[in-house]
Coordinates of C-alpha atoms and ligand atoms in Angstrom, one line a residue:
M31 CA 89.7 94.8 99.6
A32 CA 86.1 96.7 99.2
E33 CA 84.8 95.8 102.1
A34 CA 87.8 95.9 104.4
F35 CA 89.1 99.1 103.0
D36 CA 86.8 101.9 104.8
R37 CA 88.6 100.9 108.1
W38 CA 91.5 103.1 107.0
L39 CA 89.4 106.0 105.9
P40 CA 89.7 107.7 109.2
Y41 CA 93.3 107.5 109.1
I42 CA 93.4 109.2 105.6
Q43 CA 90.7 112.0 106.0
P44 CA 93.3 114.7 106.6
V45 CA 94.6 114.3 102.8
A46 CA 90.7 114.7 101.6
E47 CA 90.6 117.7 103.5
T48 CA 93.7 119.3 102.4
L49 CA 92.8 117.8 98.8
I50 CA 89.4 119.8 98.7
D51 CA 90.7 122.8 100.0
M52 CA 93.3 123.1 97.3
A53 CA 91.3 122.0 95.0
D54 CA 89.4 125.7 95.4
I55 CA 85.6 124.2 94.5
S56 CA 83.4 127.2 93.6
Q57 CA 79.5 127.2 92.9
G58 CA 78.1 124.7 90.0
H59 CA 81.5 123.2 89.4
A60 CA 81.3 120.0 87.5
I61 CA 84.2 117.7 89.6
L62 CA 85.6 114.3 88.5
D63 CA 86.9 112.0 91.2
V64 CA 89.1 109.1 89.7
A65 CA 89.9 106.3 91.5
S66 CA 87.3 107.1 93.9
G67 CA 87.2 103.6 95.9
T68 CA 84.4 103.5 98.3
G69 CA 83.6 107.1 97.8
E70 CA 86.1 109.0 99.0
P71 CA 87.1 112.2 98.8
S72 CA 84.0 112.5 96.5
L73 CA 81.6 111.9 99.6
T74 CA 83.3 114.5 101.9
L75 CA 83.1 117.0 98.8
A76 CA 79.5 116.5 98.0
R77 CA 78.6 116.9 101.8
R78 CA 80.6 120.3 101.9
Y79 CA 79.0 122.0 98.8
A80 CA 75.7 119.9 98.3
K81 CA 74.3 123.4 98.6
A82 CA 76.2 125.0 96.2
G83 CA 75.2 123.4 93.0
I84 CA 78.2 121.3 92.2
S85 CA 77.9 118.0 90.8
V86 CA 80.4 115.2 91.5
V87 CA 81.6 111.8 89.7
G88 CA 83.4 109.5 90.6
V89 CA 84.9 106.7 88.7
D90 CA 86.9 103.3 89.8
S91 CA 88.0 100.5 88.2
A92 CA 86.6 98.1 90.7
E93 CA 83.2 97.0 90.5
A94 CA 82.6 96.3 94.2
M95 CA 84.3 100.0 95.3
V96 CA 81.9 101.5 93.1
A97 CA 78.9 99.5 94.2
R98 CA 79.9 100.2 98.0
A99 CA 80.6 104.0 96.8
N100 CA 76.8 104.5 95.4
K101 CA 75.2 102.7 98.4
K102 CA 76.7 105.3 100.8
A103 CA 75.9 108.3 98.4
E104 CA 72.2 106.9 98.2
I105 CA 71.9 106.4 102.1
E106 CA 72.9 110.1 102.8
G107 CA 70.7 111.3 100.0
L108 CA 73.7 112.8 98.2
T109 CA 72.0 113.7 94.6
C110 CA 74.9 115.6 93.4
L111 CA 77.2 112.6 93.4
K112 CA 77.5 109.3 91.2
F113 CA 80.0 106.9 90.8
R114 CA 80.6 104.4 87.7
Q115 CA 83.2 101.9 86.9
M116 CA 85.4 103.2 84.7
K117 CA 89.4 103.0 84.4
A118 CA 91.1 105.7 84.3
E119 CA 93.2 105.1 81.1
A120 CA 89.8 105.4 79.0
L121 CA 87.5 107.7 80.9
D122 CA 84.6 108.2 78.9
F123 CA 83.9 111.5 79.0
E124 CA 84.0 114.5 76.6
N125 CA 87.0 116.8 76.4
A126 CA 87.0 119.9 78.5
Q127 CA 84.1 118.7 80.3
F128 CA 85.3 119.1 84.2
D129 CA 86.1 122.1 86.4
R130 CA 88.2 120.1 88.8
V131 CA 89.7 116.6 88.7
I132 CA 90.7 115.1 91.3
S133 CA 92.3 111.9 93.1
R134 CA 93.3 110.5 96.3
F135 CA 95.9 107.6 96.2
G136 CA 94.9 105.7 92.9
V137 CA 97.5 107.5 90.2
M138 CA 100.4 105.8 91.6
L139 CA 98.6 102.1 91.2
F140 CA 96.9 102.7 87.8
D141 CA 98.4 100.1 85.2
D142 CA 99.3 103.0 82.9
P143 CA 99.9 106.4 84.8
L144 CA 100.9 108.4 81.9
R145 CA 97.9 107.2 80.1
G146 CA 95.5 107.9 83.0
V147 CA 97.0 111.5 84.0
S148 CA 96.5 112.2 80.3
E149 CA 93.1 111.6 80.2
M150 CA 92.6 113.7 83.3
R151 CA 94.1 116.4 81.9
R152 CA 92.0 115.8 78.6
V153 CA 88.6 116.0 80.3
L154 CA 89.6 119.1 82.8
R155 CA 88.6 122.5 81.1
H156 CA 91.2 125.1 80.2
G157 CA 91.7 127.5 83.4
G158 CA 90.6 124.2 85.4
K159 CA 92.8 122.5 88.1
M160 CA 93.9 118.9 89.2
V161 CA 94.7 118.0 92.6
V162 CA 96.2 114.2 93.1
A163 CA 97.4 112.6 96.1
V164 CA 99.8 109.7 95.6
W165 CA 102.1 108.2 98.7
G166 CA 105.9 108.9 98.9
A167 CA 108.5 106.3 98.8
F168 CA 107.9 103.2 100.2
H169 CA 110.2 103.5 103.0
E170 CA 108.2 106.8 103.5
V171 CA 105.3 105.0 104.6
P172 CA 106.4 103.1 107.6
S173 CA 103.0 101.5 108.8
L174 CA 103.5 99.5 105.9
H175 CA 107.1 99.3 105.4
L176 CA 107.9 97.6 108.5
I177 CA 106.3 94.6 108.2
W178 CA 106.6 94.2 104.3
E179 CA 110.7 94.3 105.2
V180 CA 110.2 91.6 108.0
L181 CA 108.0 89.6 105.7
M182 CA 110.5 89.7 102.6
K183 CA 113.5 89.0 104.7
A184 CA 111.8 85.6 105.8
M185 CA 111.0 84.9 102.6
P186 CA 113.3 82.6 99.9
E187 CA 114.4 85.5 97.4
E188 CA 112.7 83.7 94.3
E189 CA 109.4 83.6 96.0
R190 CA 109.6 87.6 96.9
P191 CA 106.4 89.5 95.0
P192 CA 107.8 93.0 93.6
A193 CA 107.6 95.8 95.8
P194 CA 103.8 97.5 96.1
R195 CA 103.0 100.0 93.6
I196 CA 102.5 102.6 96.3
G197 CA 105.6 104.1 96.1
R198 CA 106.0 104.2 92.6
L199 CA 105.3 108.1 92.0
G200 CA 106.7 108.9 95.6
A201 CA 109.6 110.6 94.2
R202 CA 108.8 114.8 93.5
T203 CA 110.6 114.3 90.5
D204 CA 108.8 111.1 89.3
L205 CA 105.7 112.4 89.9
E206 CA 106.4 116.3 88.4
A207 CA 108.1 114.0 85.3
L208 CA 104.6 112.3 85.0
L209 CA 102.7 115.4 84.8
E210 CA 104.6 117.2 82.8
E211 CA 104.9 114.2 80.0
A212 CA 101.2 114.4 80.4
G213 CA 100.9 117.7 79.6
F214 CA 101.0 120.1 82.7
E215 CA 103.0 123.0 82.2
E216 CA 105.6 123.1 84.9
D217 CA 104.9 126.9 85.8
K218 CA 101.3 125.8 86.5
L219 CA 102.4 122.8 88.9
E220 CA 102.8 122.9 93.0
I221 CA 103.9 119.8 94.6
T222 CA 103.6 119.8 98.5
P223 CA 104.6 117.1 101.1
F224 CA 102.2 115.6 103.4
I225 CA 102.9 113.8 106.5
L226 CA 99.7 111.6 107.9
N227 CA 100.3 110.4 111.4
Y228 CA 98.9 107.2 111.9
H229 CA 97.8 106.5 115.5
Y230 CA 97.5 102.9 116.9
D231 CA 96.3 102.7 120.6
D232 CA 98.6 99.4 120.9
F233 CA 100.6 97.2 119.1
E234 CA 97.5 94.6 118.5
S235 CA 95.4 96.7 116.9
Y236 CA 98.5 97.9 114.6
W237 CA 98.9 94.1 113.7
E238 CA 95.3 93.1 113.3
I239 CA 94.5 96.2 110.9
S240 CA 97.7 95.7 108.9
T241 CA 97.6 91.7 108.4
S242 CA 93.8 91.2 107.9
A243 CA 93.4 93.1 104.2
G244 CA 95.4 95.2 101.9
I245 CA 98.8 94.7 100.5
L246 CA 100.5 92.8 103.7
K247 CA 98.1 90.2 103.8
E248 CA 98.6 88.3 100.5
P249 CA 102.2 87.8 101.4
F250 CA 101.4 87.4 105.4
D251 CA 98.9 84.4 104.5
T252 CA 101.9 82.6 102.6
F253 CA 103.4 81.8 106.2
S254 CA 102.4 78.8 108.7
A255 CA 100.5 79.9 111.7
E256 CA 103.7 79.2 113.7
A257 CA 105.8 81.5 111.5
Q258 CA 103.1 84.1 111.3
A259 CA 103.5 83.9 115.1
D260 CA 107.6 84.5 114.9
L261 CA 107.1 87.2 112.5
K262 CA 104.4 89.3 114.8
K263 CA 106.8 89.3 117.6
E264 CA 109.8 90.6 115.2
V265 CA 107.7 93.2 114.4
E266 CA 106.3 93.9 117.6
K267 CA 110.0 94.5 118.8
L268 CA 110.7 96.6 115.9
S269 CA 107.5 98.7 116.4
L270 CA 109.1 100.0 119.9
S271 CA 110.9 102.8 117.8
Y272 CA 107.6 103.8 116.9
C273 CA 106.1 104.4 120.5
E274 CA 105.1 107.7 122.1
N275 CA 103.3 107.9 125.1
G276 CA 102.2 104.3 124.9
Q277 CA 100.8 104.6 121.2
L278 CA 102.1 103.4 117.9
I279 CA 102.8 106.7 115.6
F280 CA 103.8 106.1 112.1
K281 CA 104.5 109.4 110.1
N282 CA 103.5 108.4 106.5
K283 CA 104.7 110.4 103.6
A284 CA 102.1 111.7 101.0
L285 CA 102.6 114.0 97.9
L286 CA 99.7 116.3 97.4
A287 CA 100.5 118.0 93.6
L288 CA 98.2 120.7 92.1
A289 CA 98.1 121.1 88.5
G290 CA 96.8 123.8 86.5
K291 CA 95.4 123.6 82.9
Ligands
SAM70 C1 94.0 103.2 97.6 S1 92.3 103.0 96.9 C2 92.0 104.7 96.9 C3 90.5 104.9 96.9 C4 89.7 106.5 97.4 N1 90.2 107.1 96.2 C5 90.2 107.0 98.7 O1 91.1 107.6 98.9 O2 89.5 106.7 99.6 C6 92.9 102.7 95.1 C7 91.7 102.9 94.2 O3 92.1 102.8 92.8 C8 91.4 102.1 91.9 N2 92.0 101.9 90.5 C9 93.6 101.3 90.5 N3 93.4 101.5 89.1 C10 92.9 102.2 88.6 C11 92.5 102.3 87.5 N4 93.5 102.3 86.2 N5 91.3 103.2 87.0 C12 90.5 103.7 88.2 N6 90.5 103.1 89.3 C13 91.8 102.4 89.8 C14 91.3 101.0 92.8 O4 90.3 100.1 92.3 C15 90.8 101.3 94.2 O5 89.6 101.6 94.4

């Protein structure tokens, strides 16, 4: 996953830009990026504010992700940025150590989102801000949901895997409830929907990127080559409703939450 993940980065870069704007970074800020994957949004942040004396720590539970992220920071000479392997649910930092805590597309994947977000709040200083991005409900992320539905229908019911975690906090009320349970006050919370347009030049590129890595790969690989070819034909037919001017365009929904402490 660490190797294949970067192909999605250009698609989700607009979320990094908006999340960083919302975080309202100032000179000298100490920033924590939780579930930093292969380095974003930390890398964008460090490039943008390198001369403003900020320090950024990115943490992720997956060792391979952390290694890849550190390599990128090293190649770019971003000395204000460091990545460490750590679970969100057990952050190895003092209370109130950070001015900003950010996370893009991580919280809904945590084993224990309440514990993770409570930890993120604990390490945030009073007056600090946290900004997190999560995906909308699974059906609101059509670039993945379209293929998932076709795969699930083709599988015997008893063999179907549970729905992926990505949509777990996709209802605004669920995200709000989680943040409040973690201790953030309602009047310091702002949740905004964000639509990410995923563009593909043709069906082939959509199919290749979607089935070669990520959450669709595992269920897809359980089918024979012949069945996979049939599934592809079916998805191609259904994808016509996302065709605009010769391109495939999926409007995937995310939620951005800004929470003050
Ligand atoms: C979809 S990726 C997002 C990566 C990066 N933030 C980005 O937007 O490019 C989700 C990341 O969350 C990490 N993750 C999942 N559960 C975690 C946890 N409990 N603590 C820390 N990281 C976690 C995964 O290892 C993965 O790298």
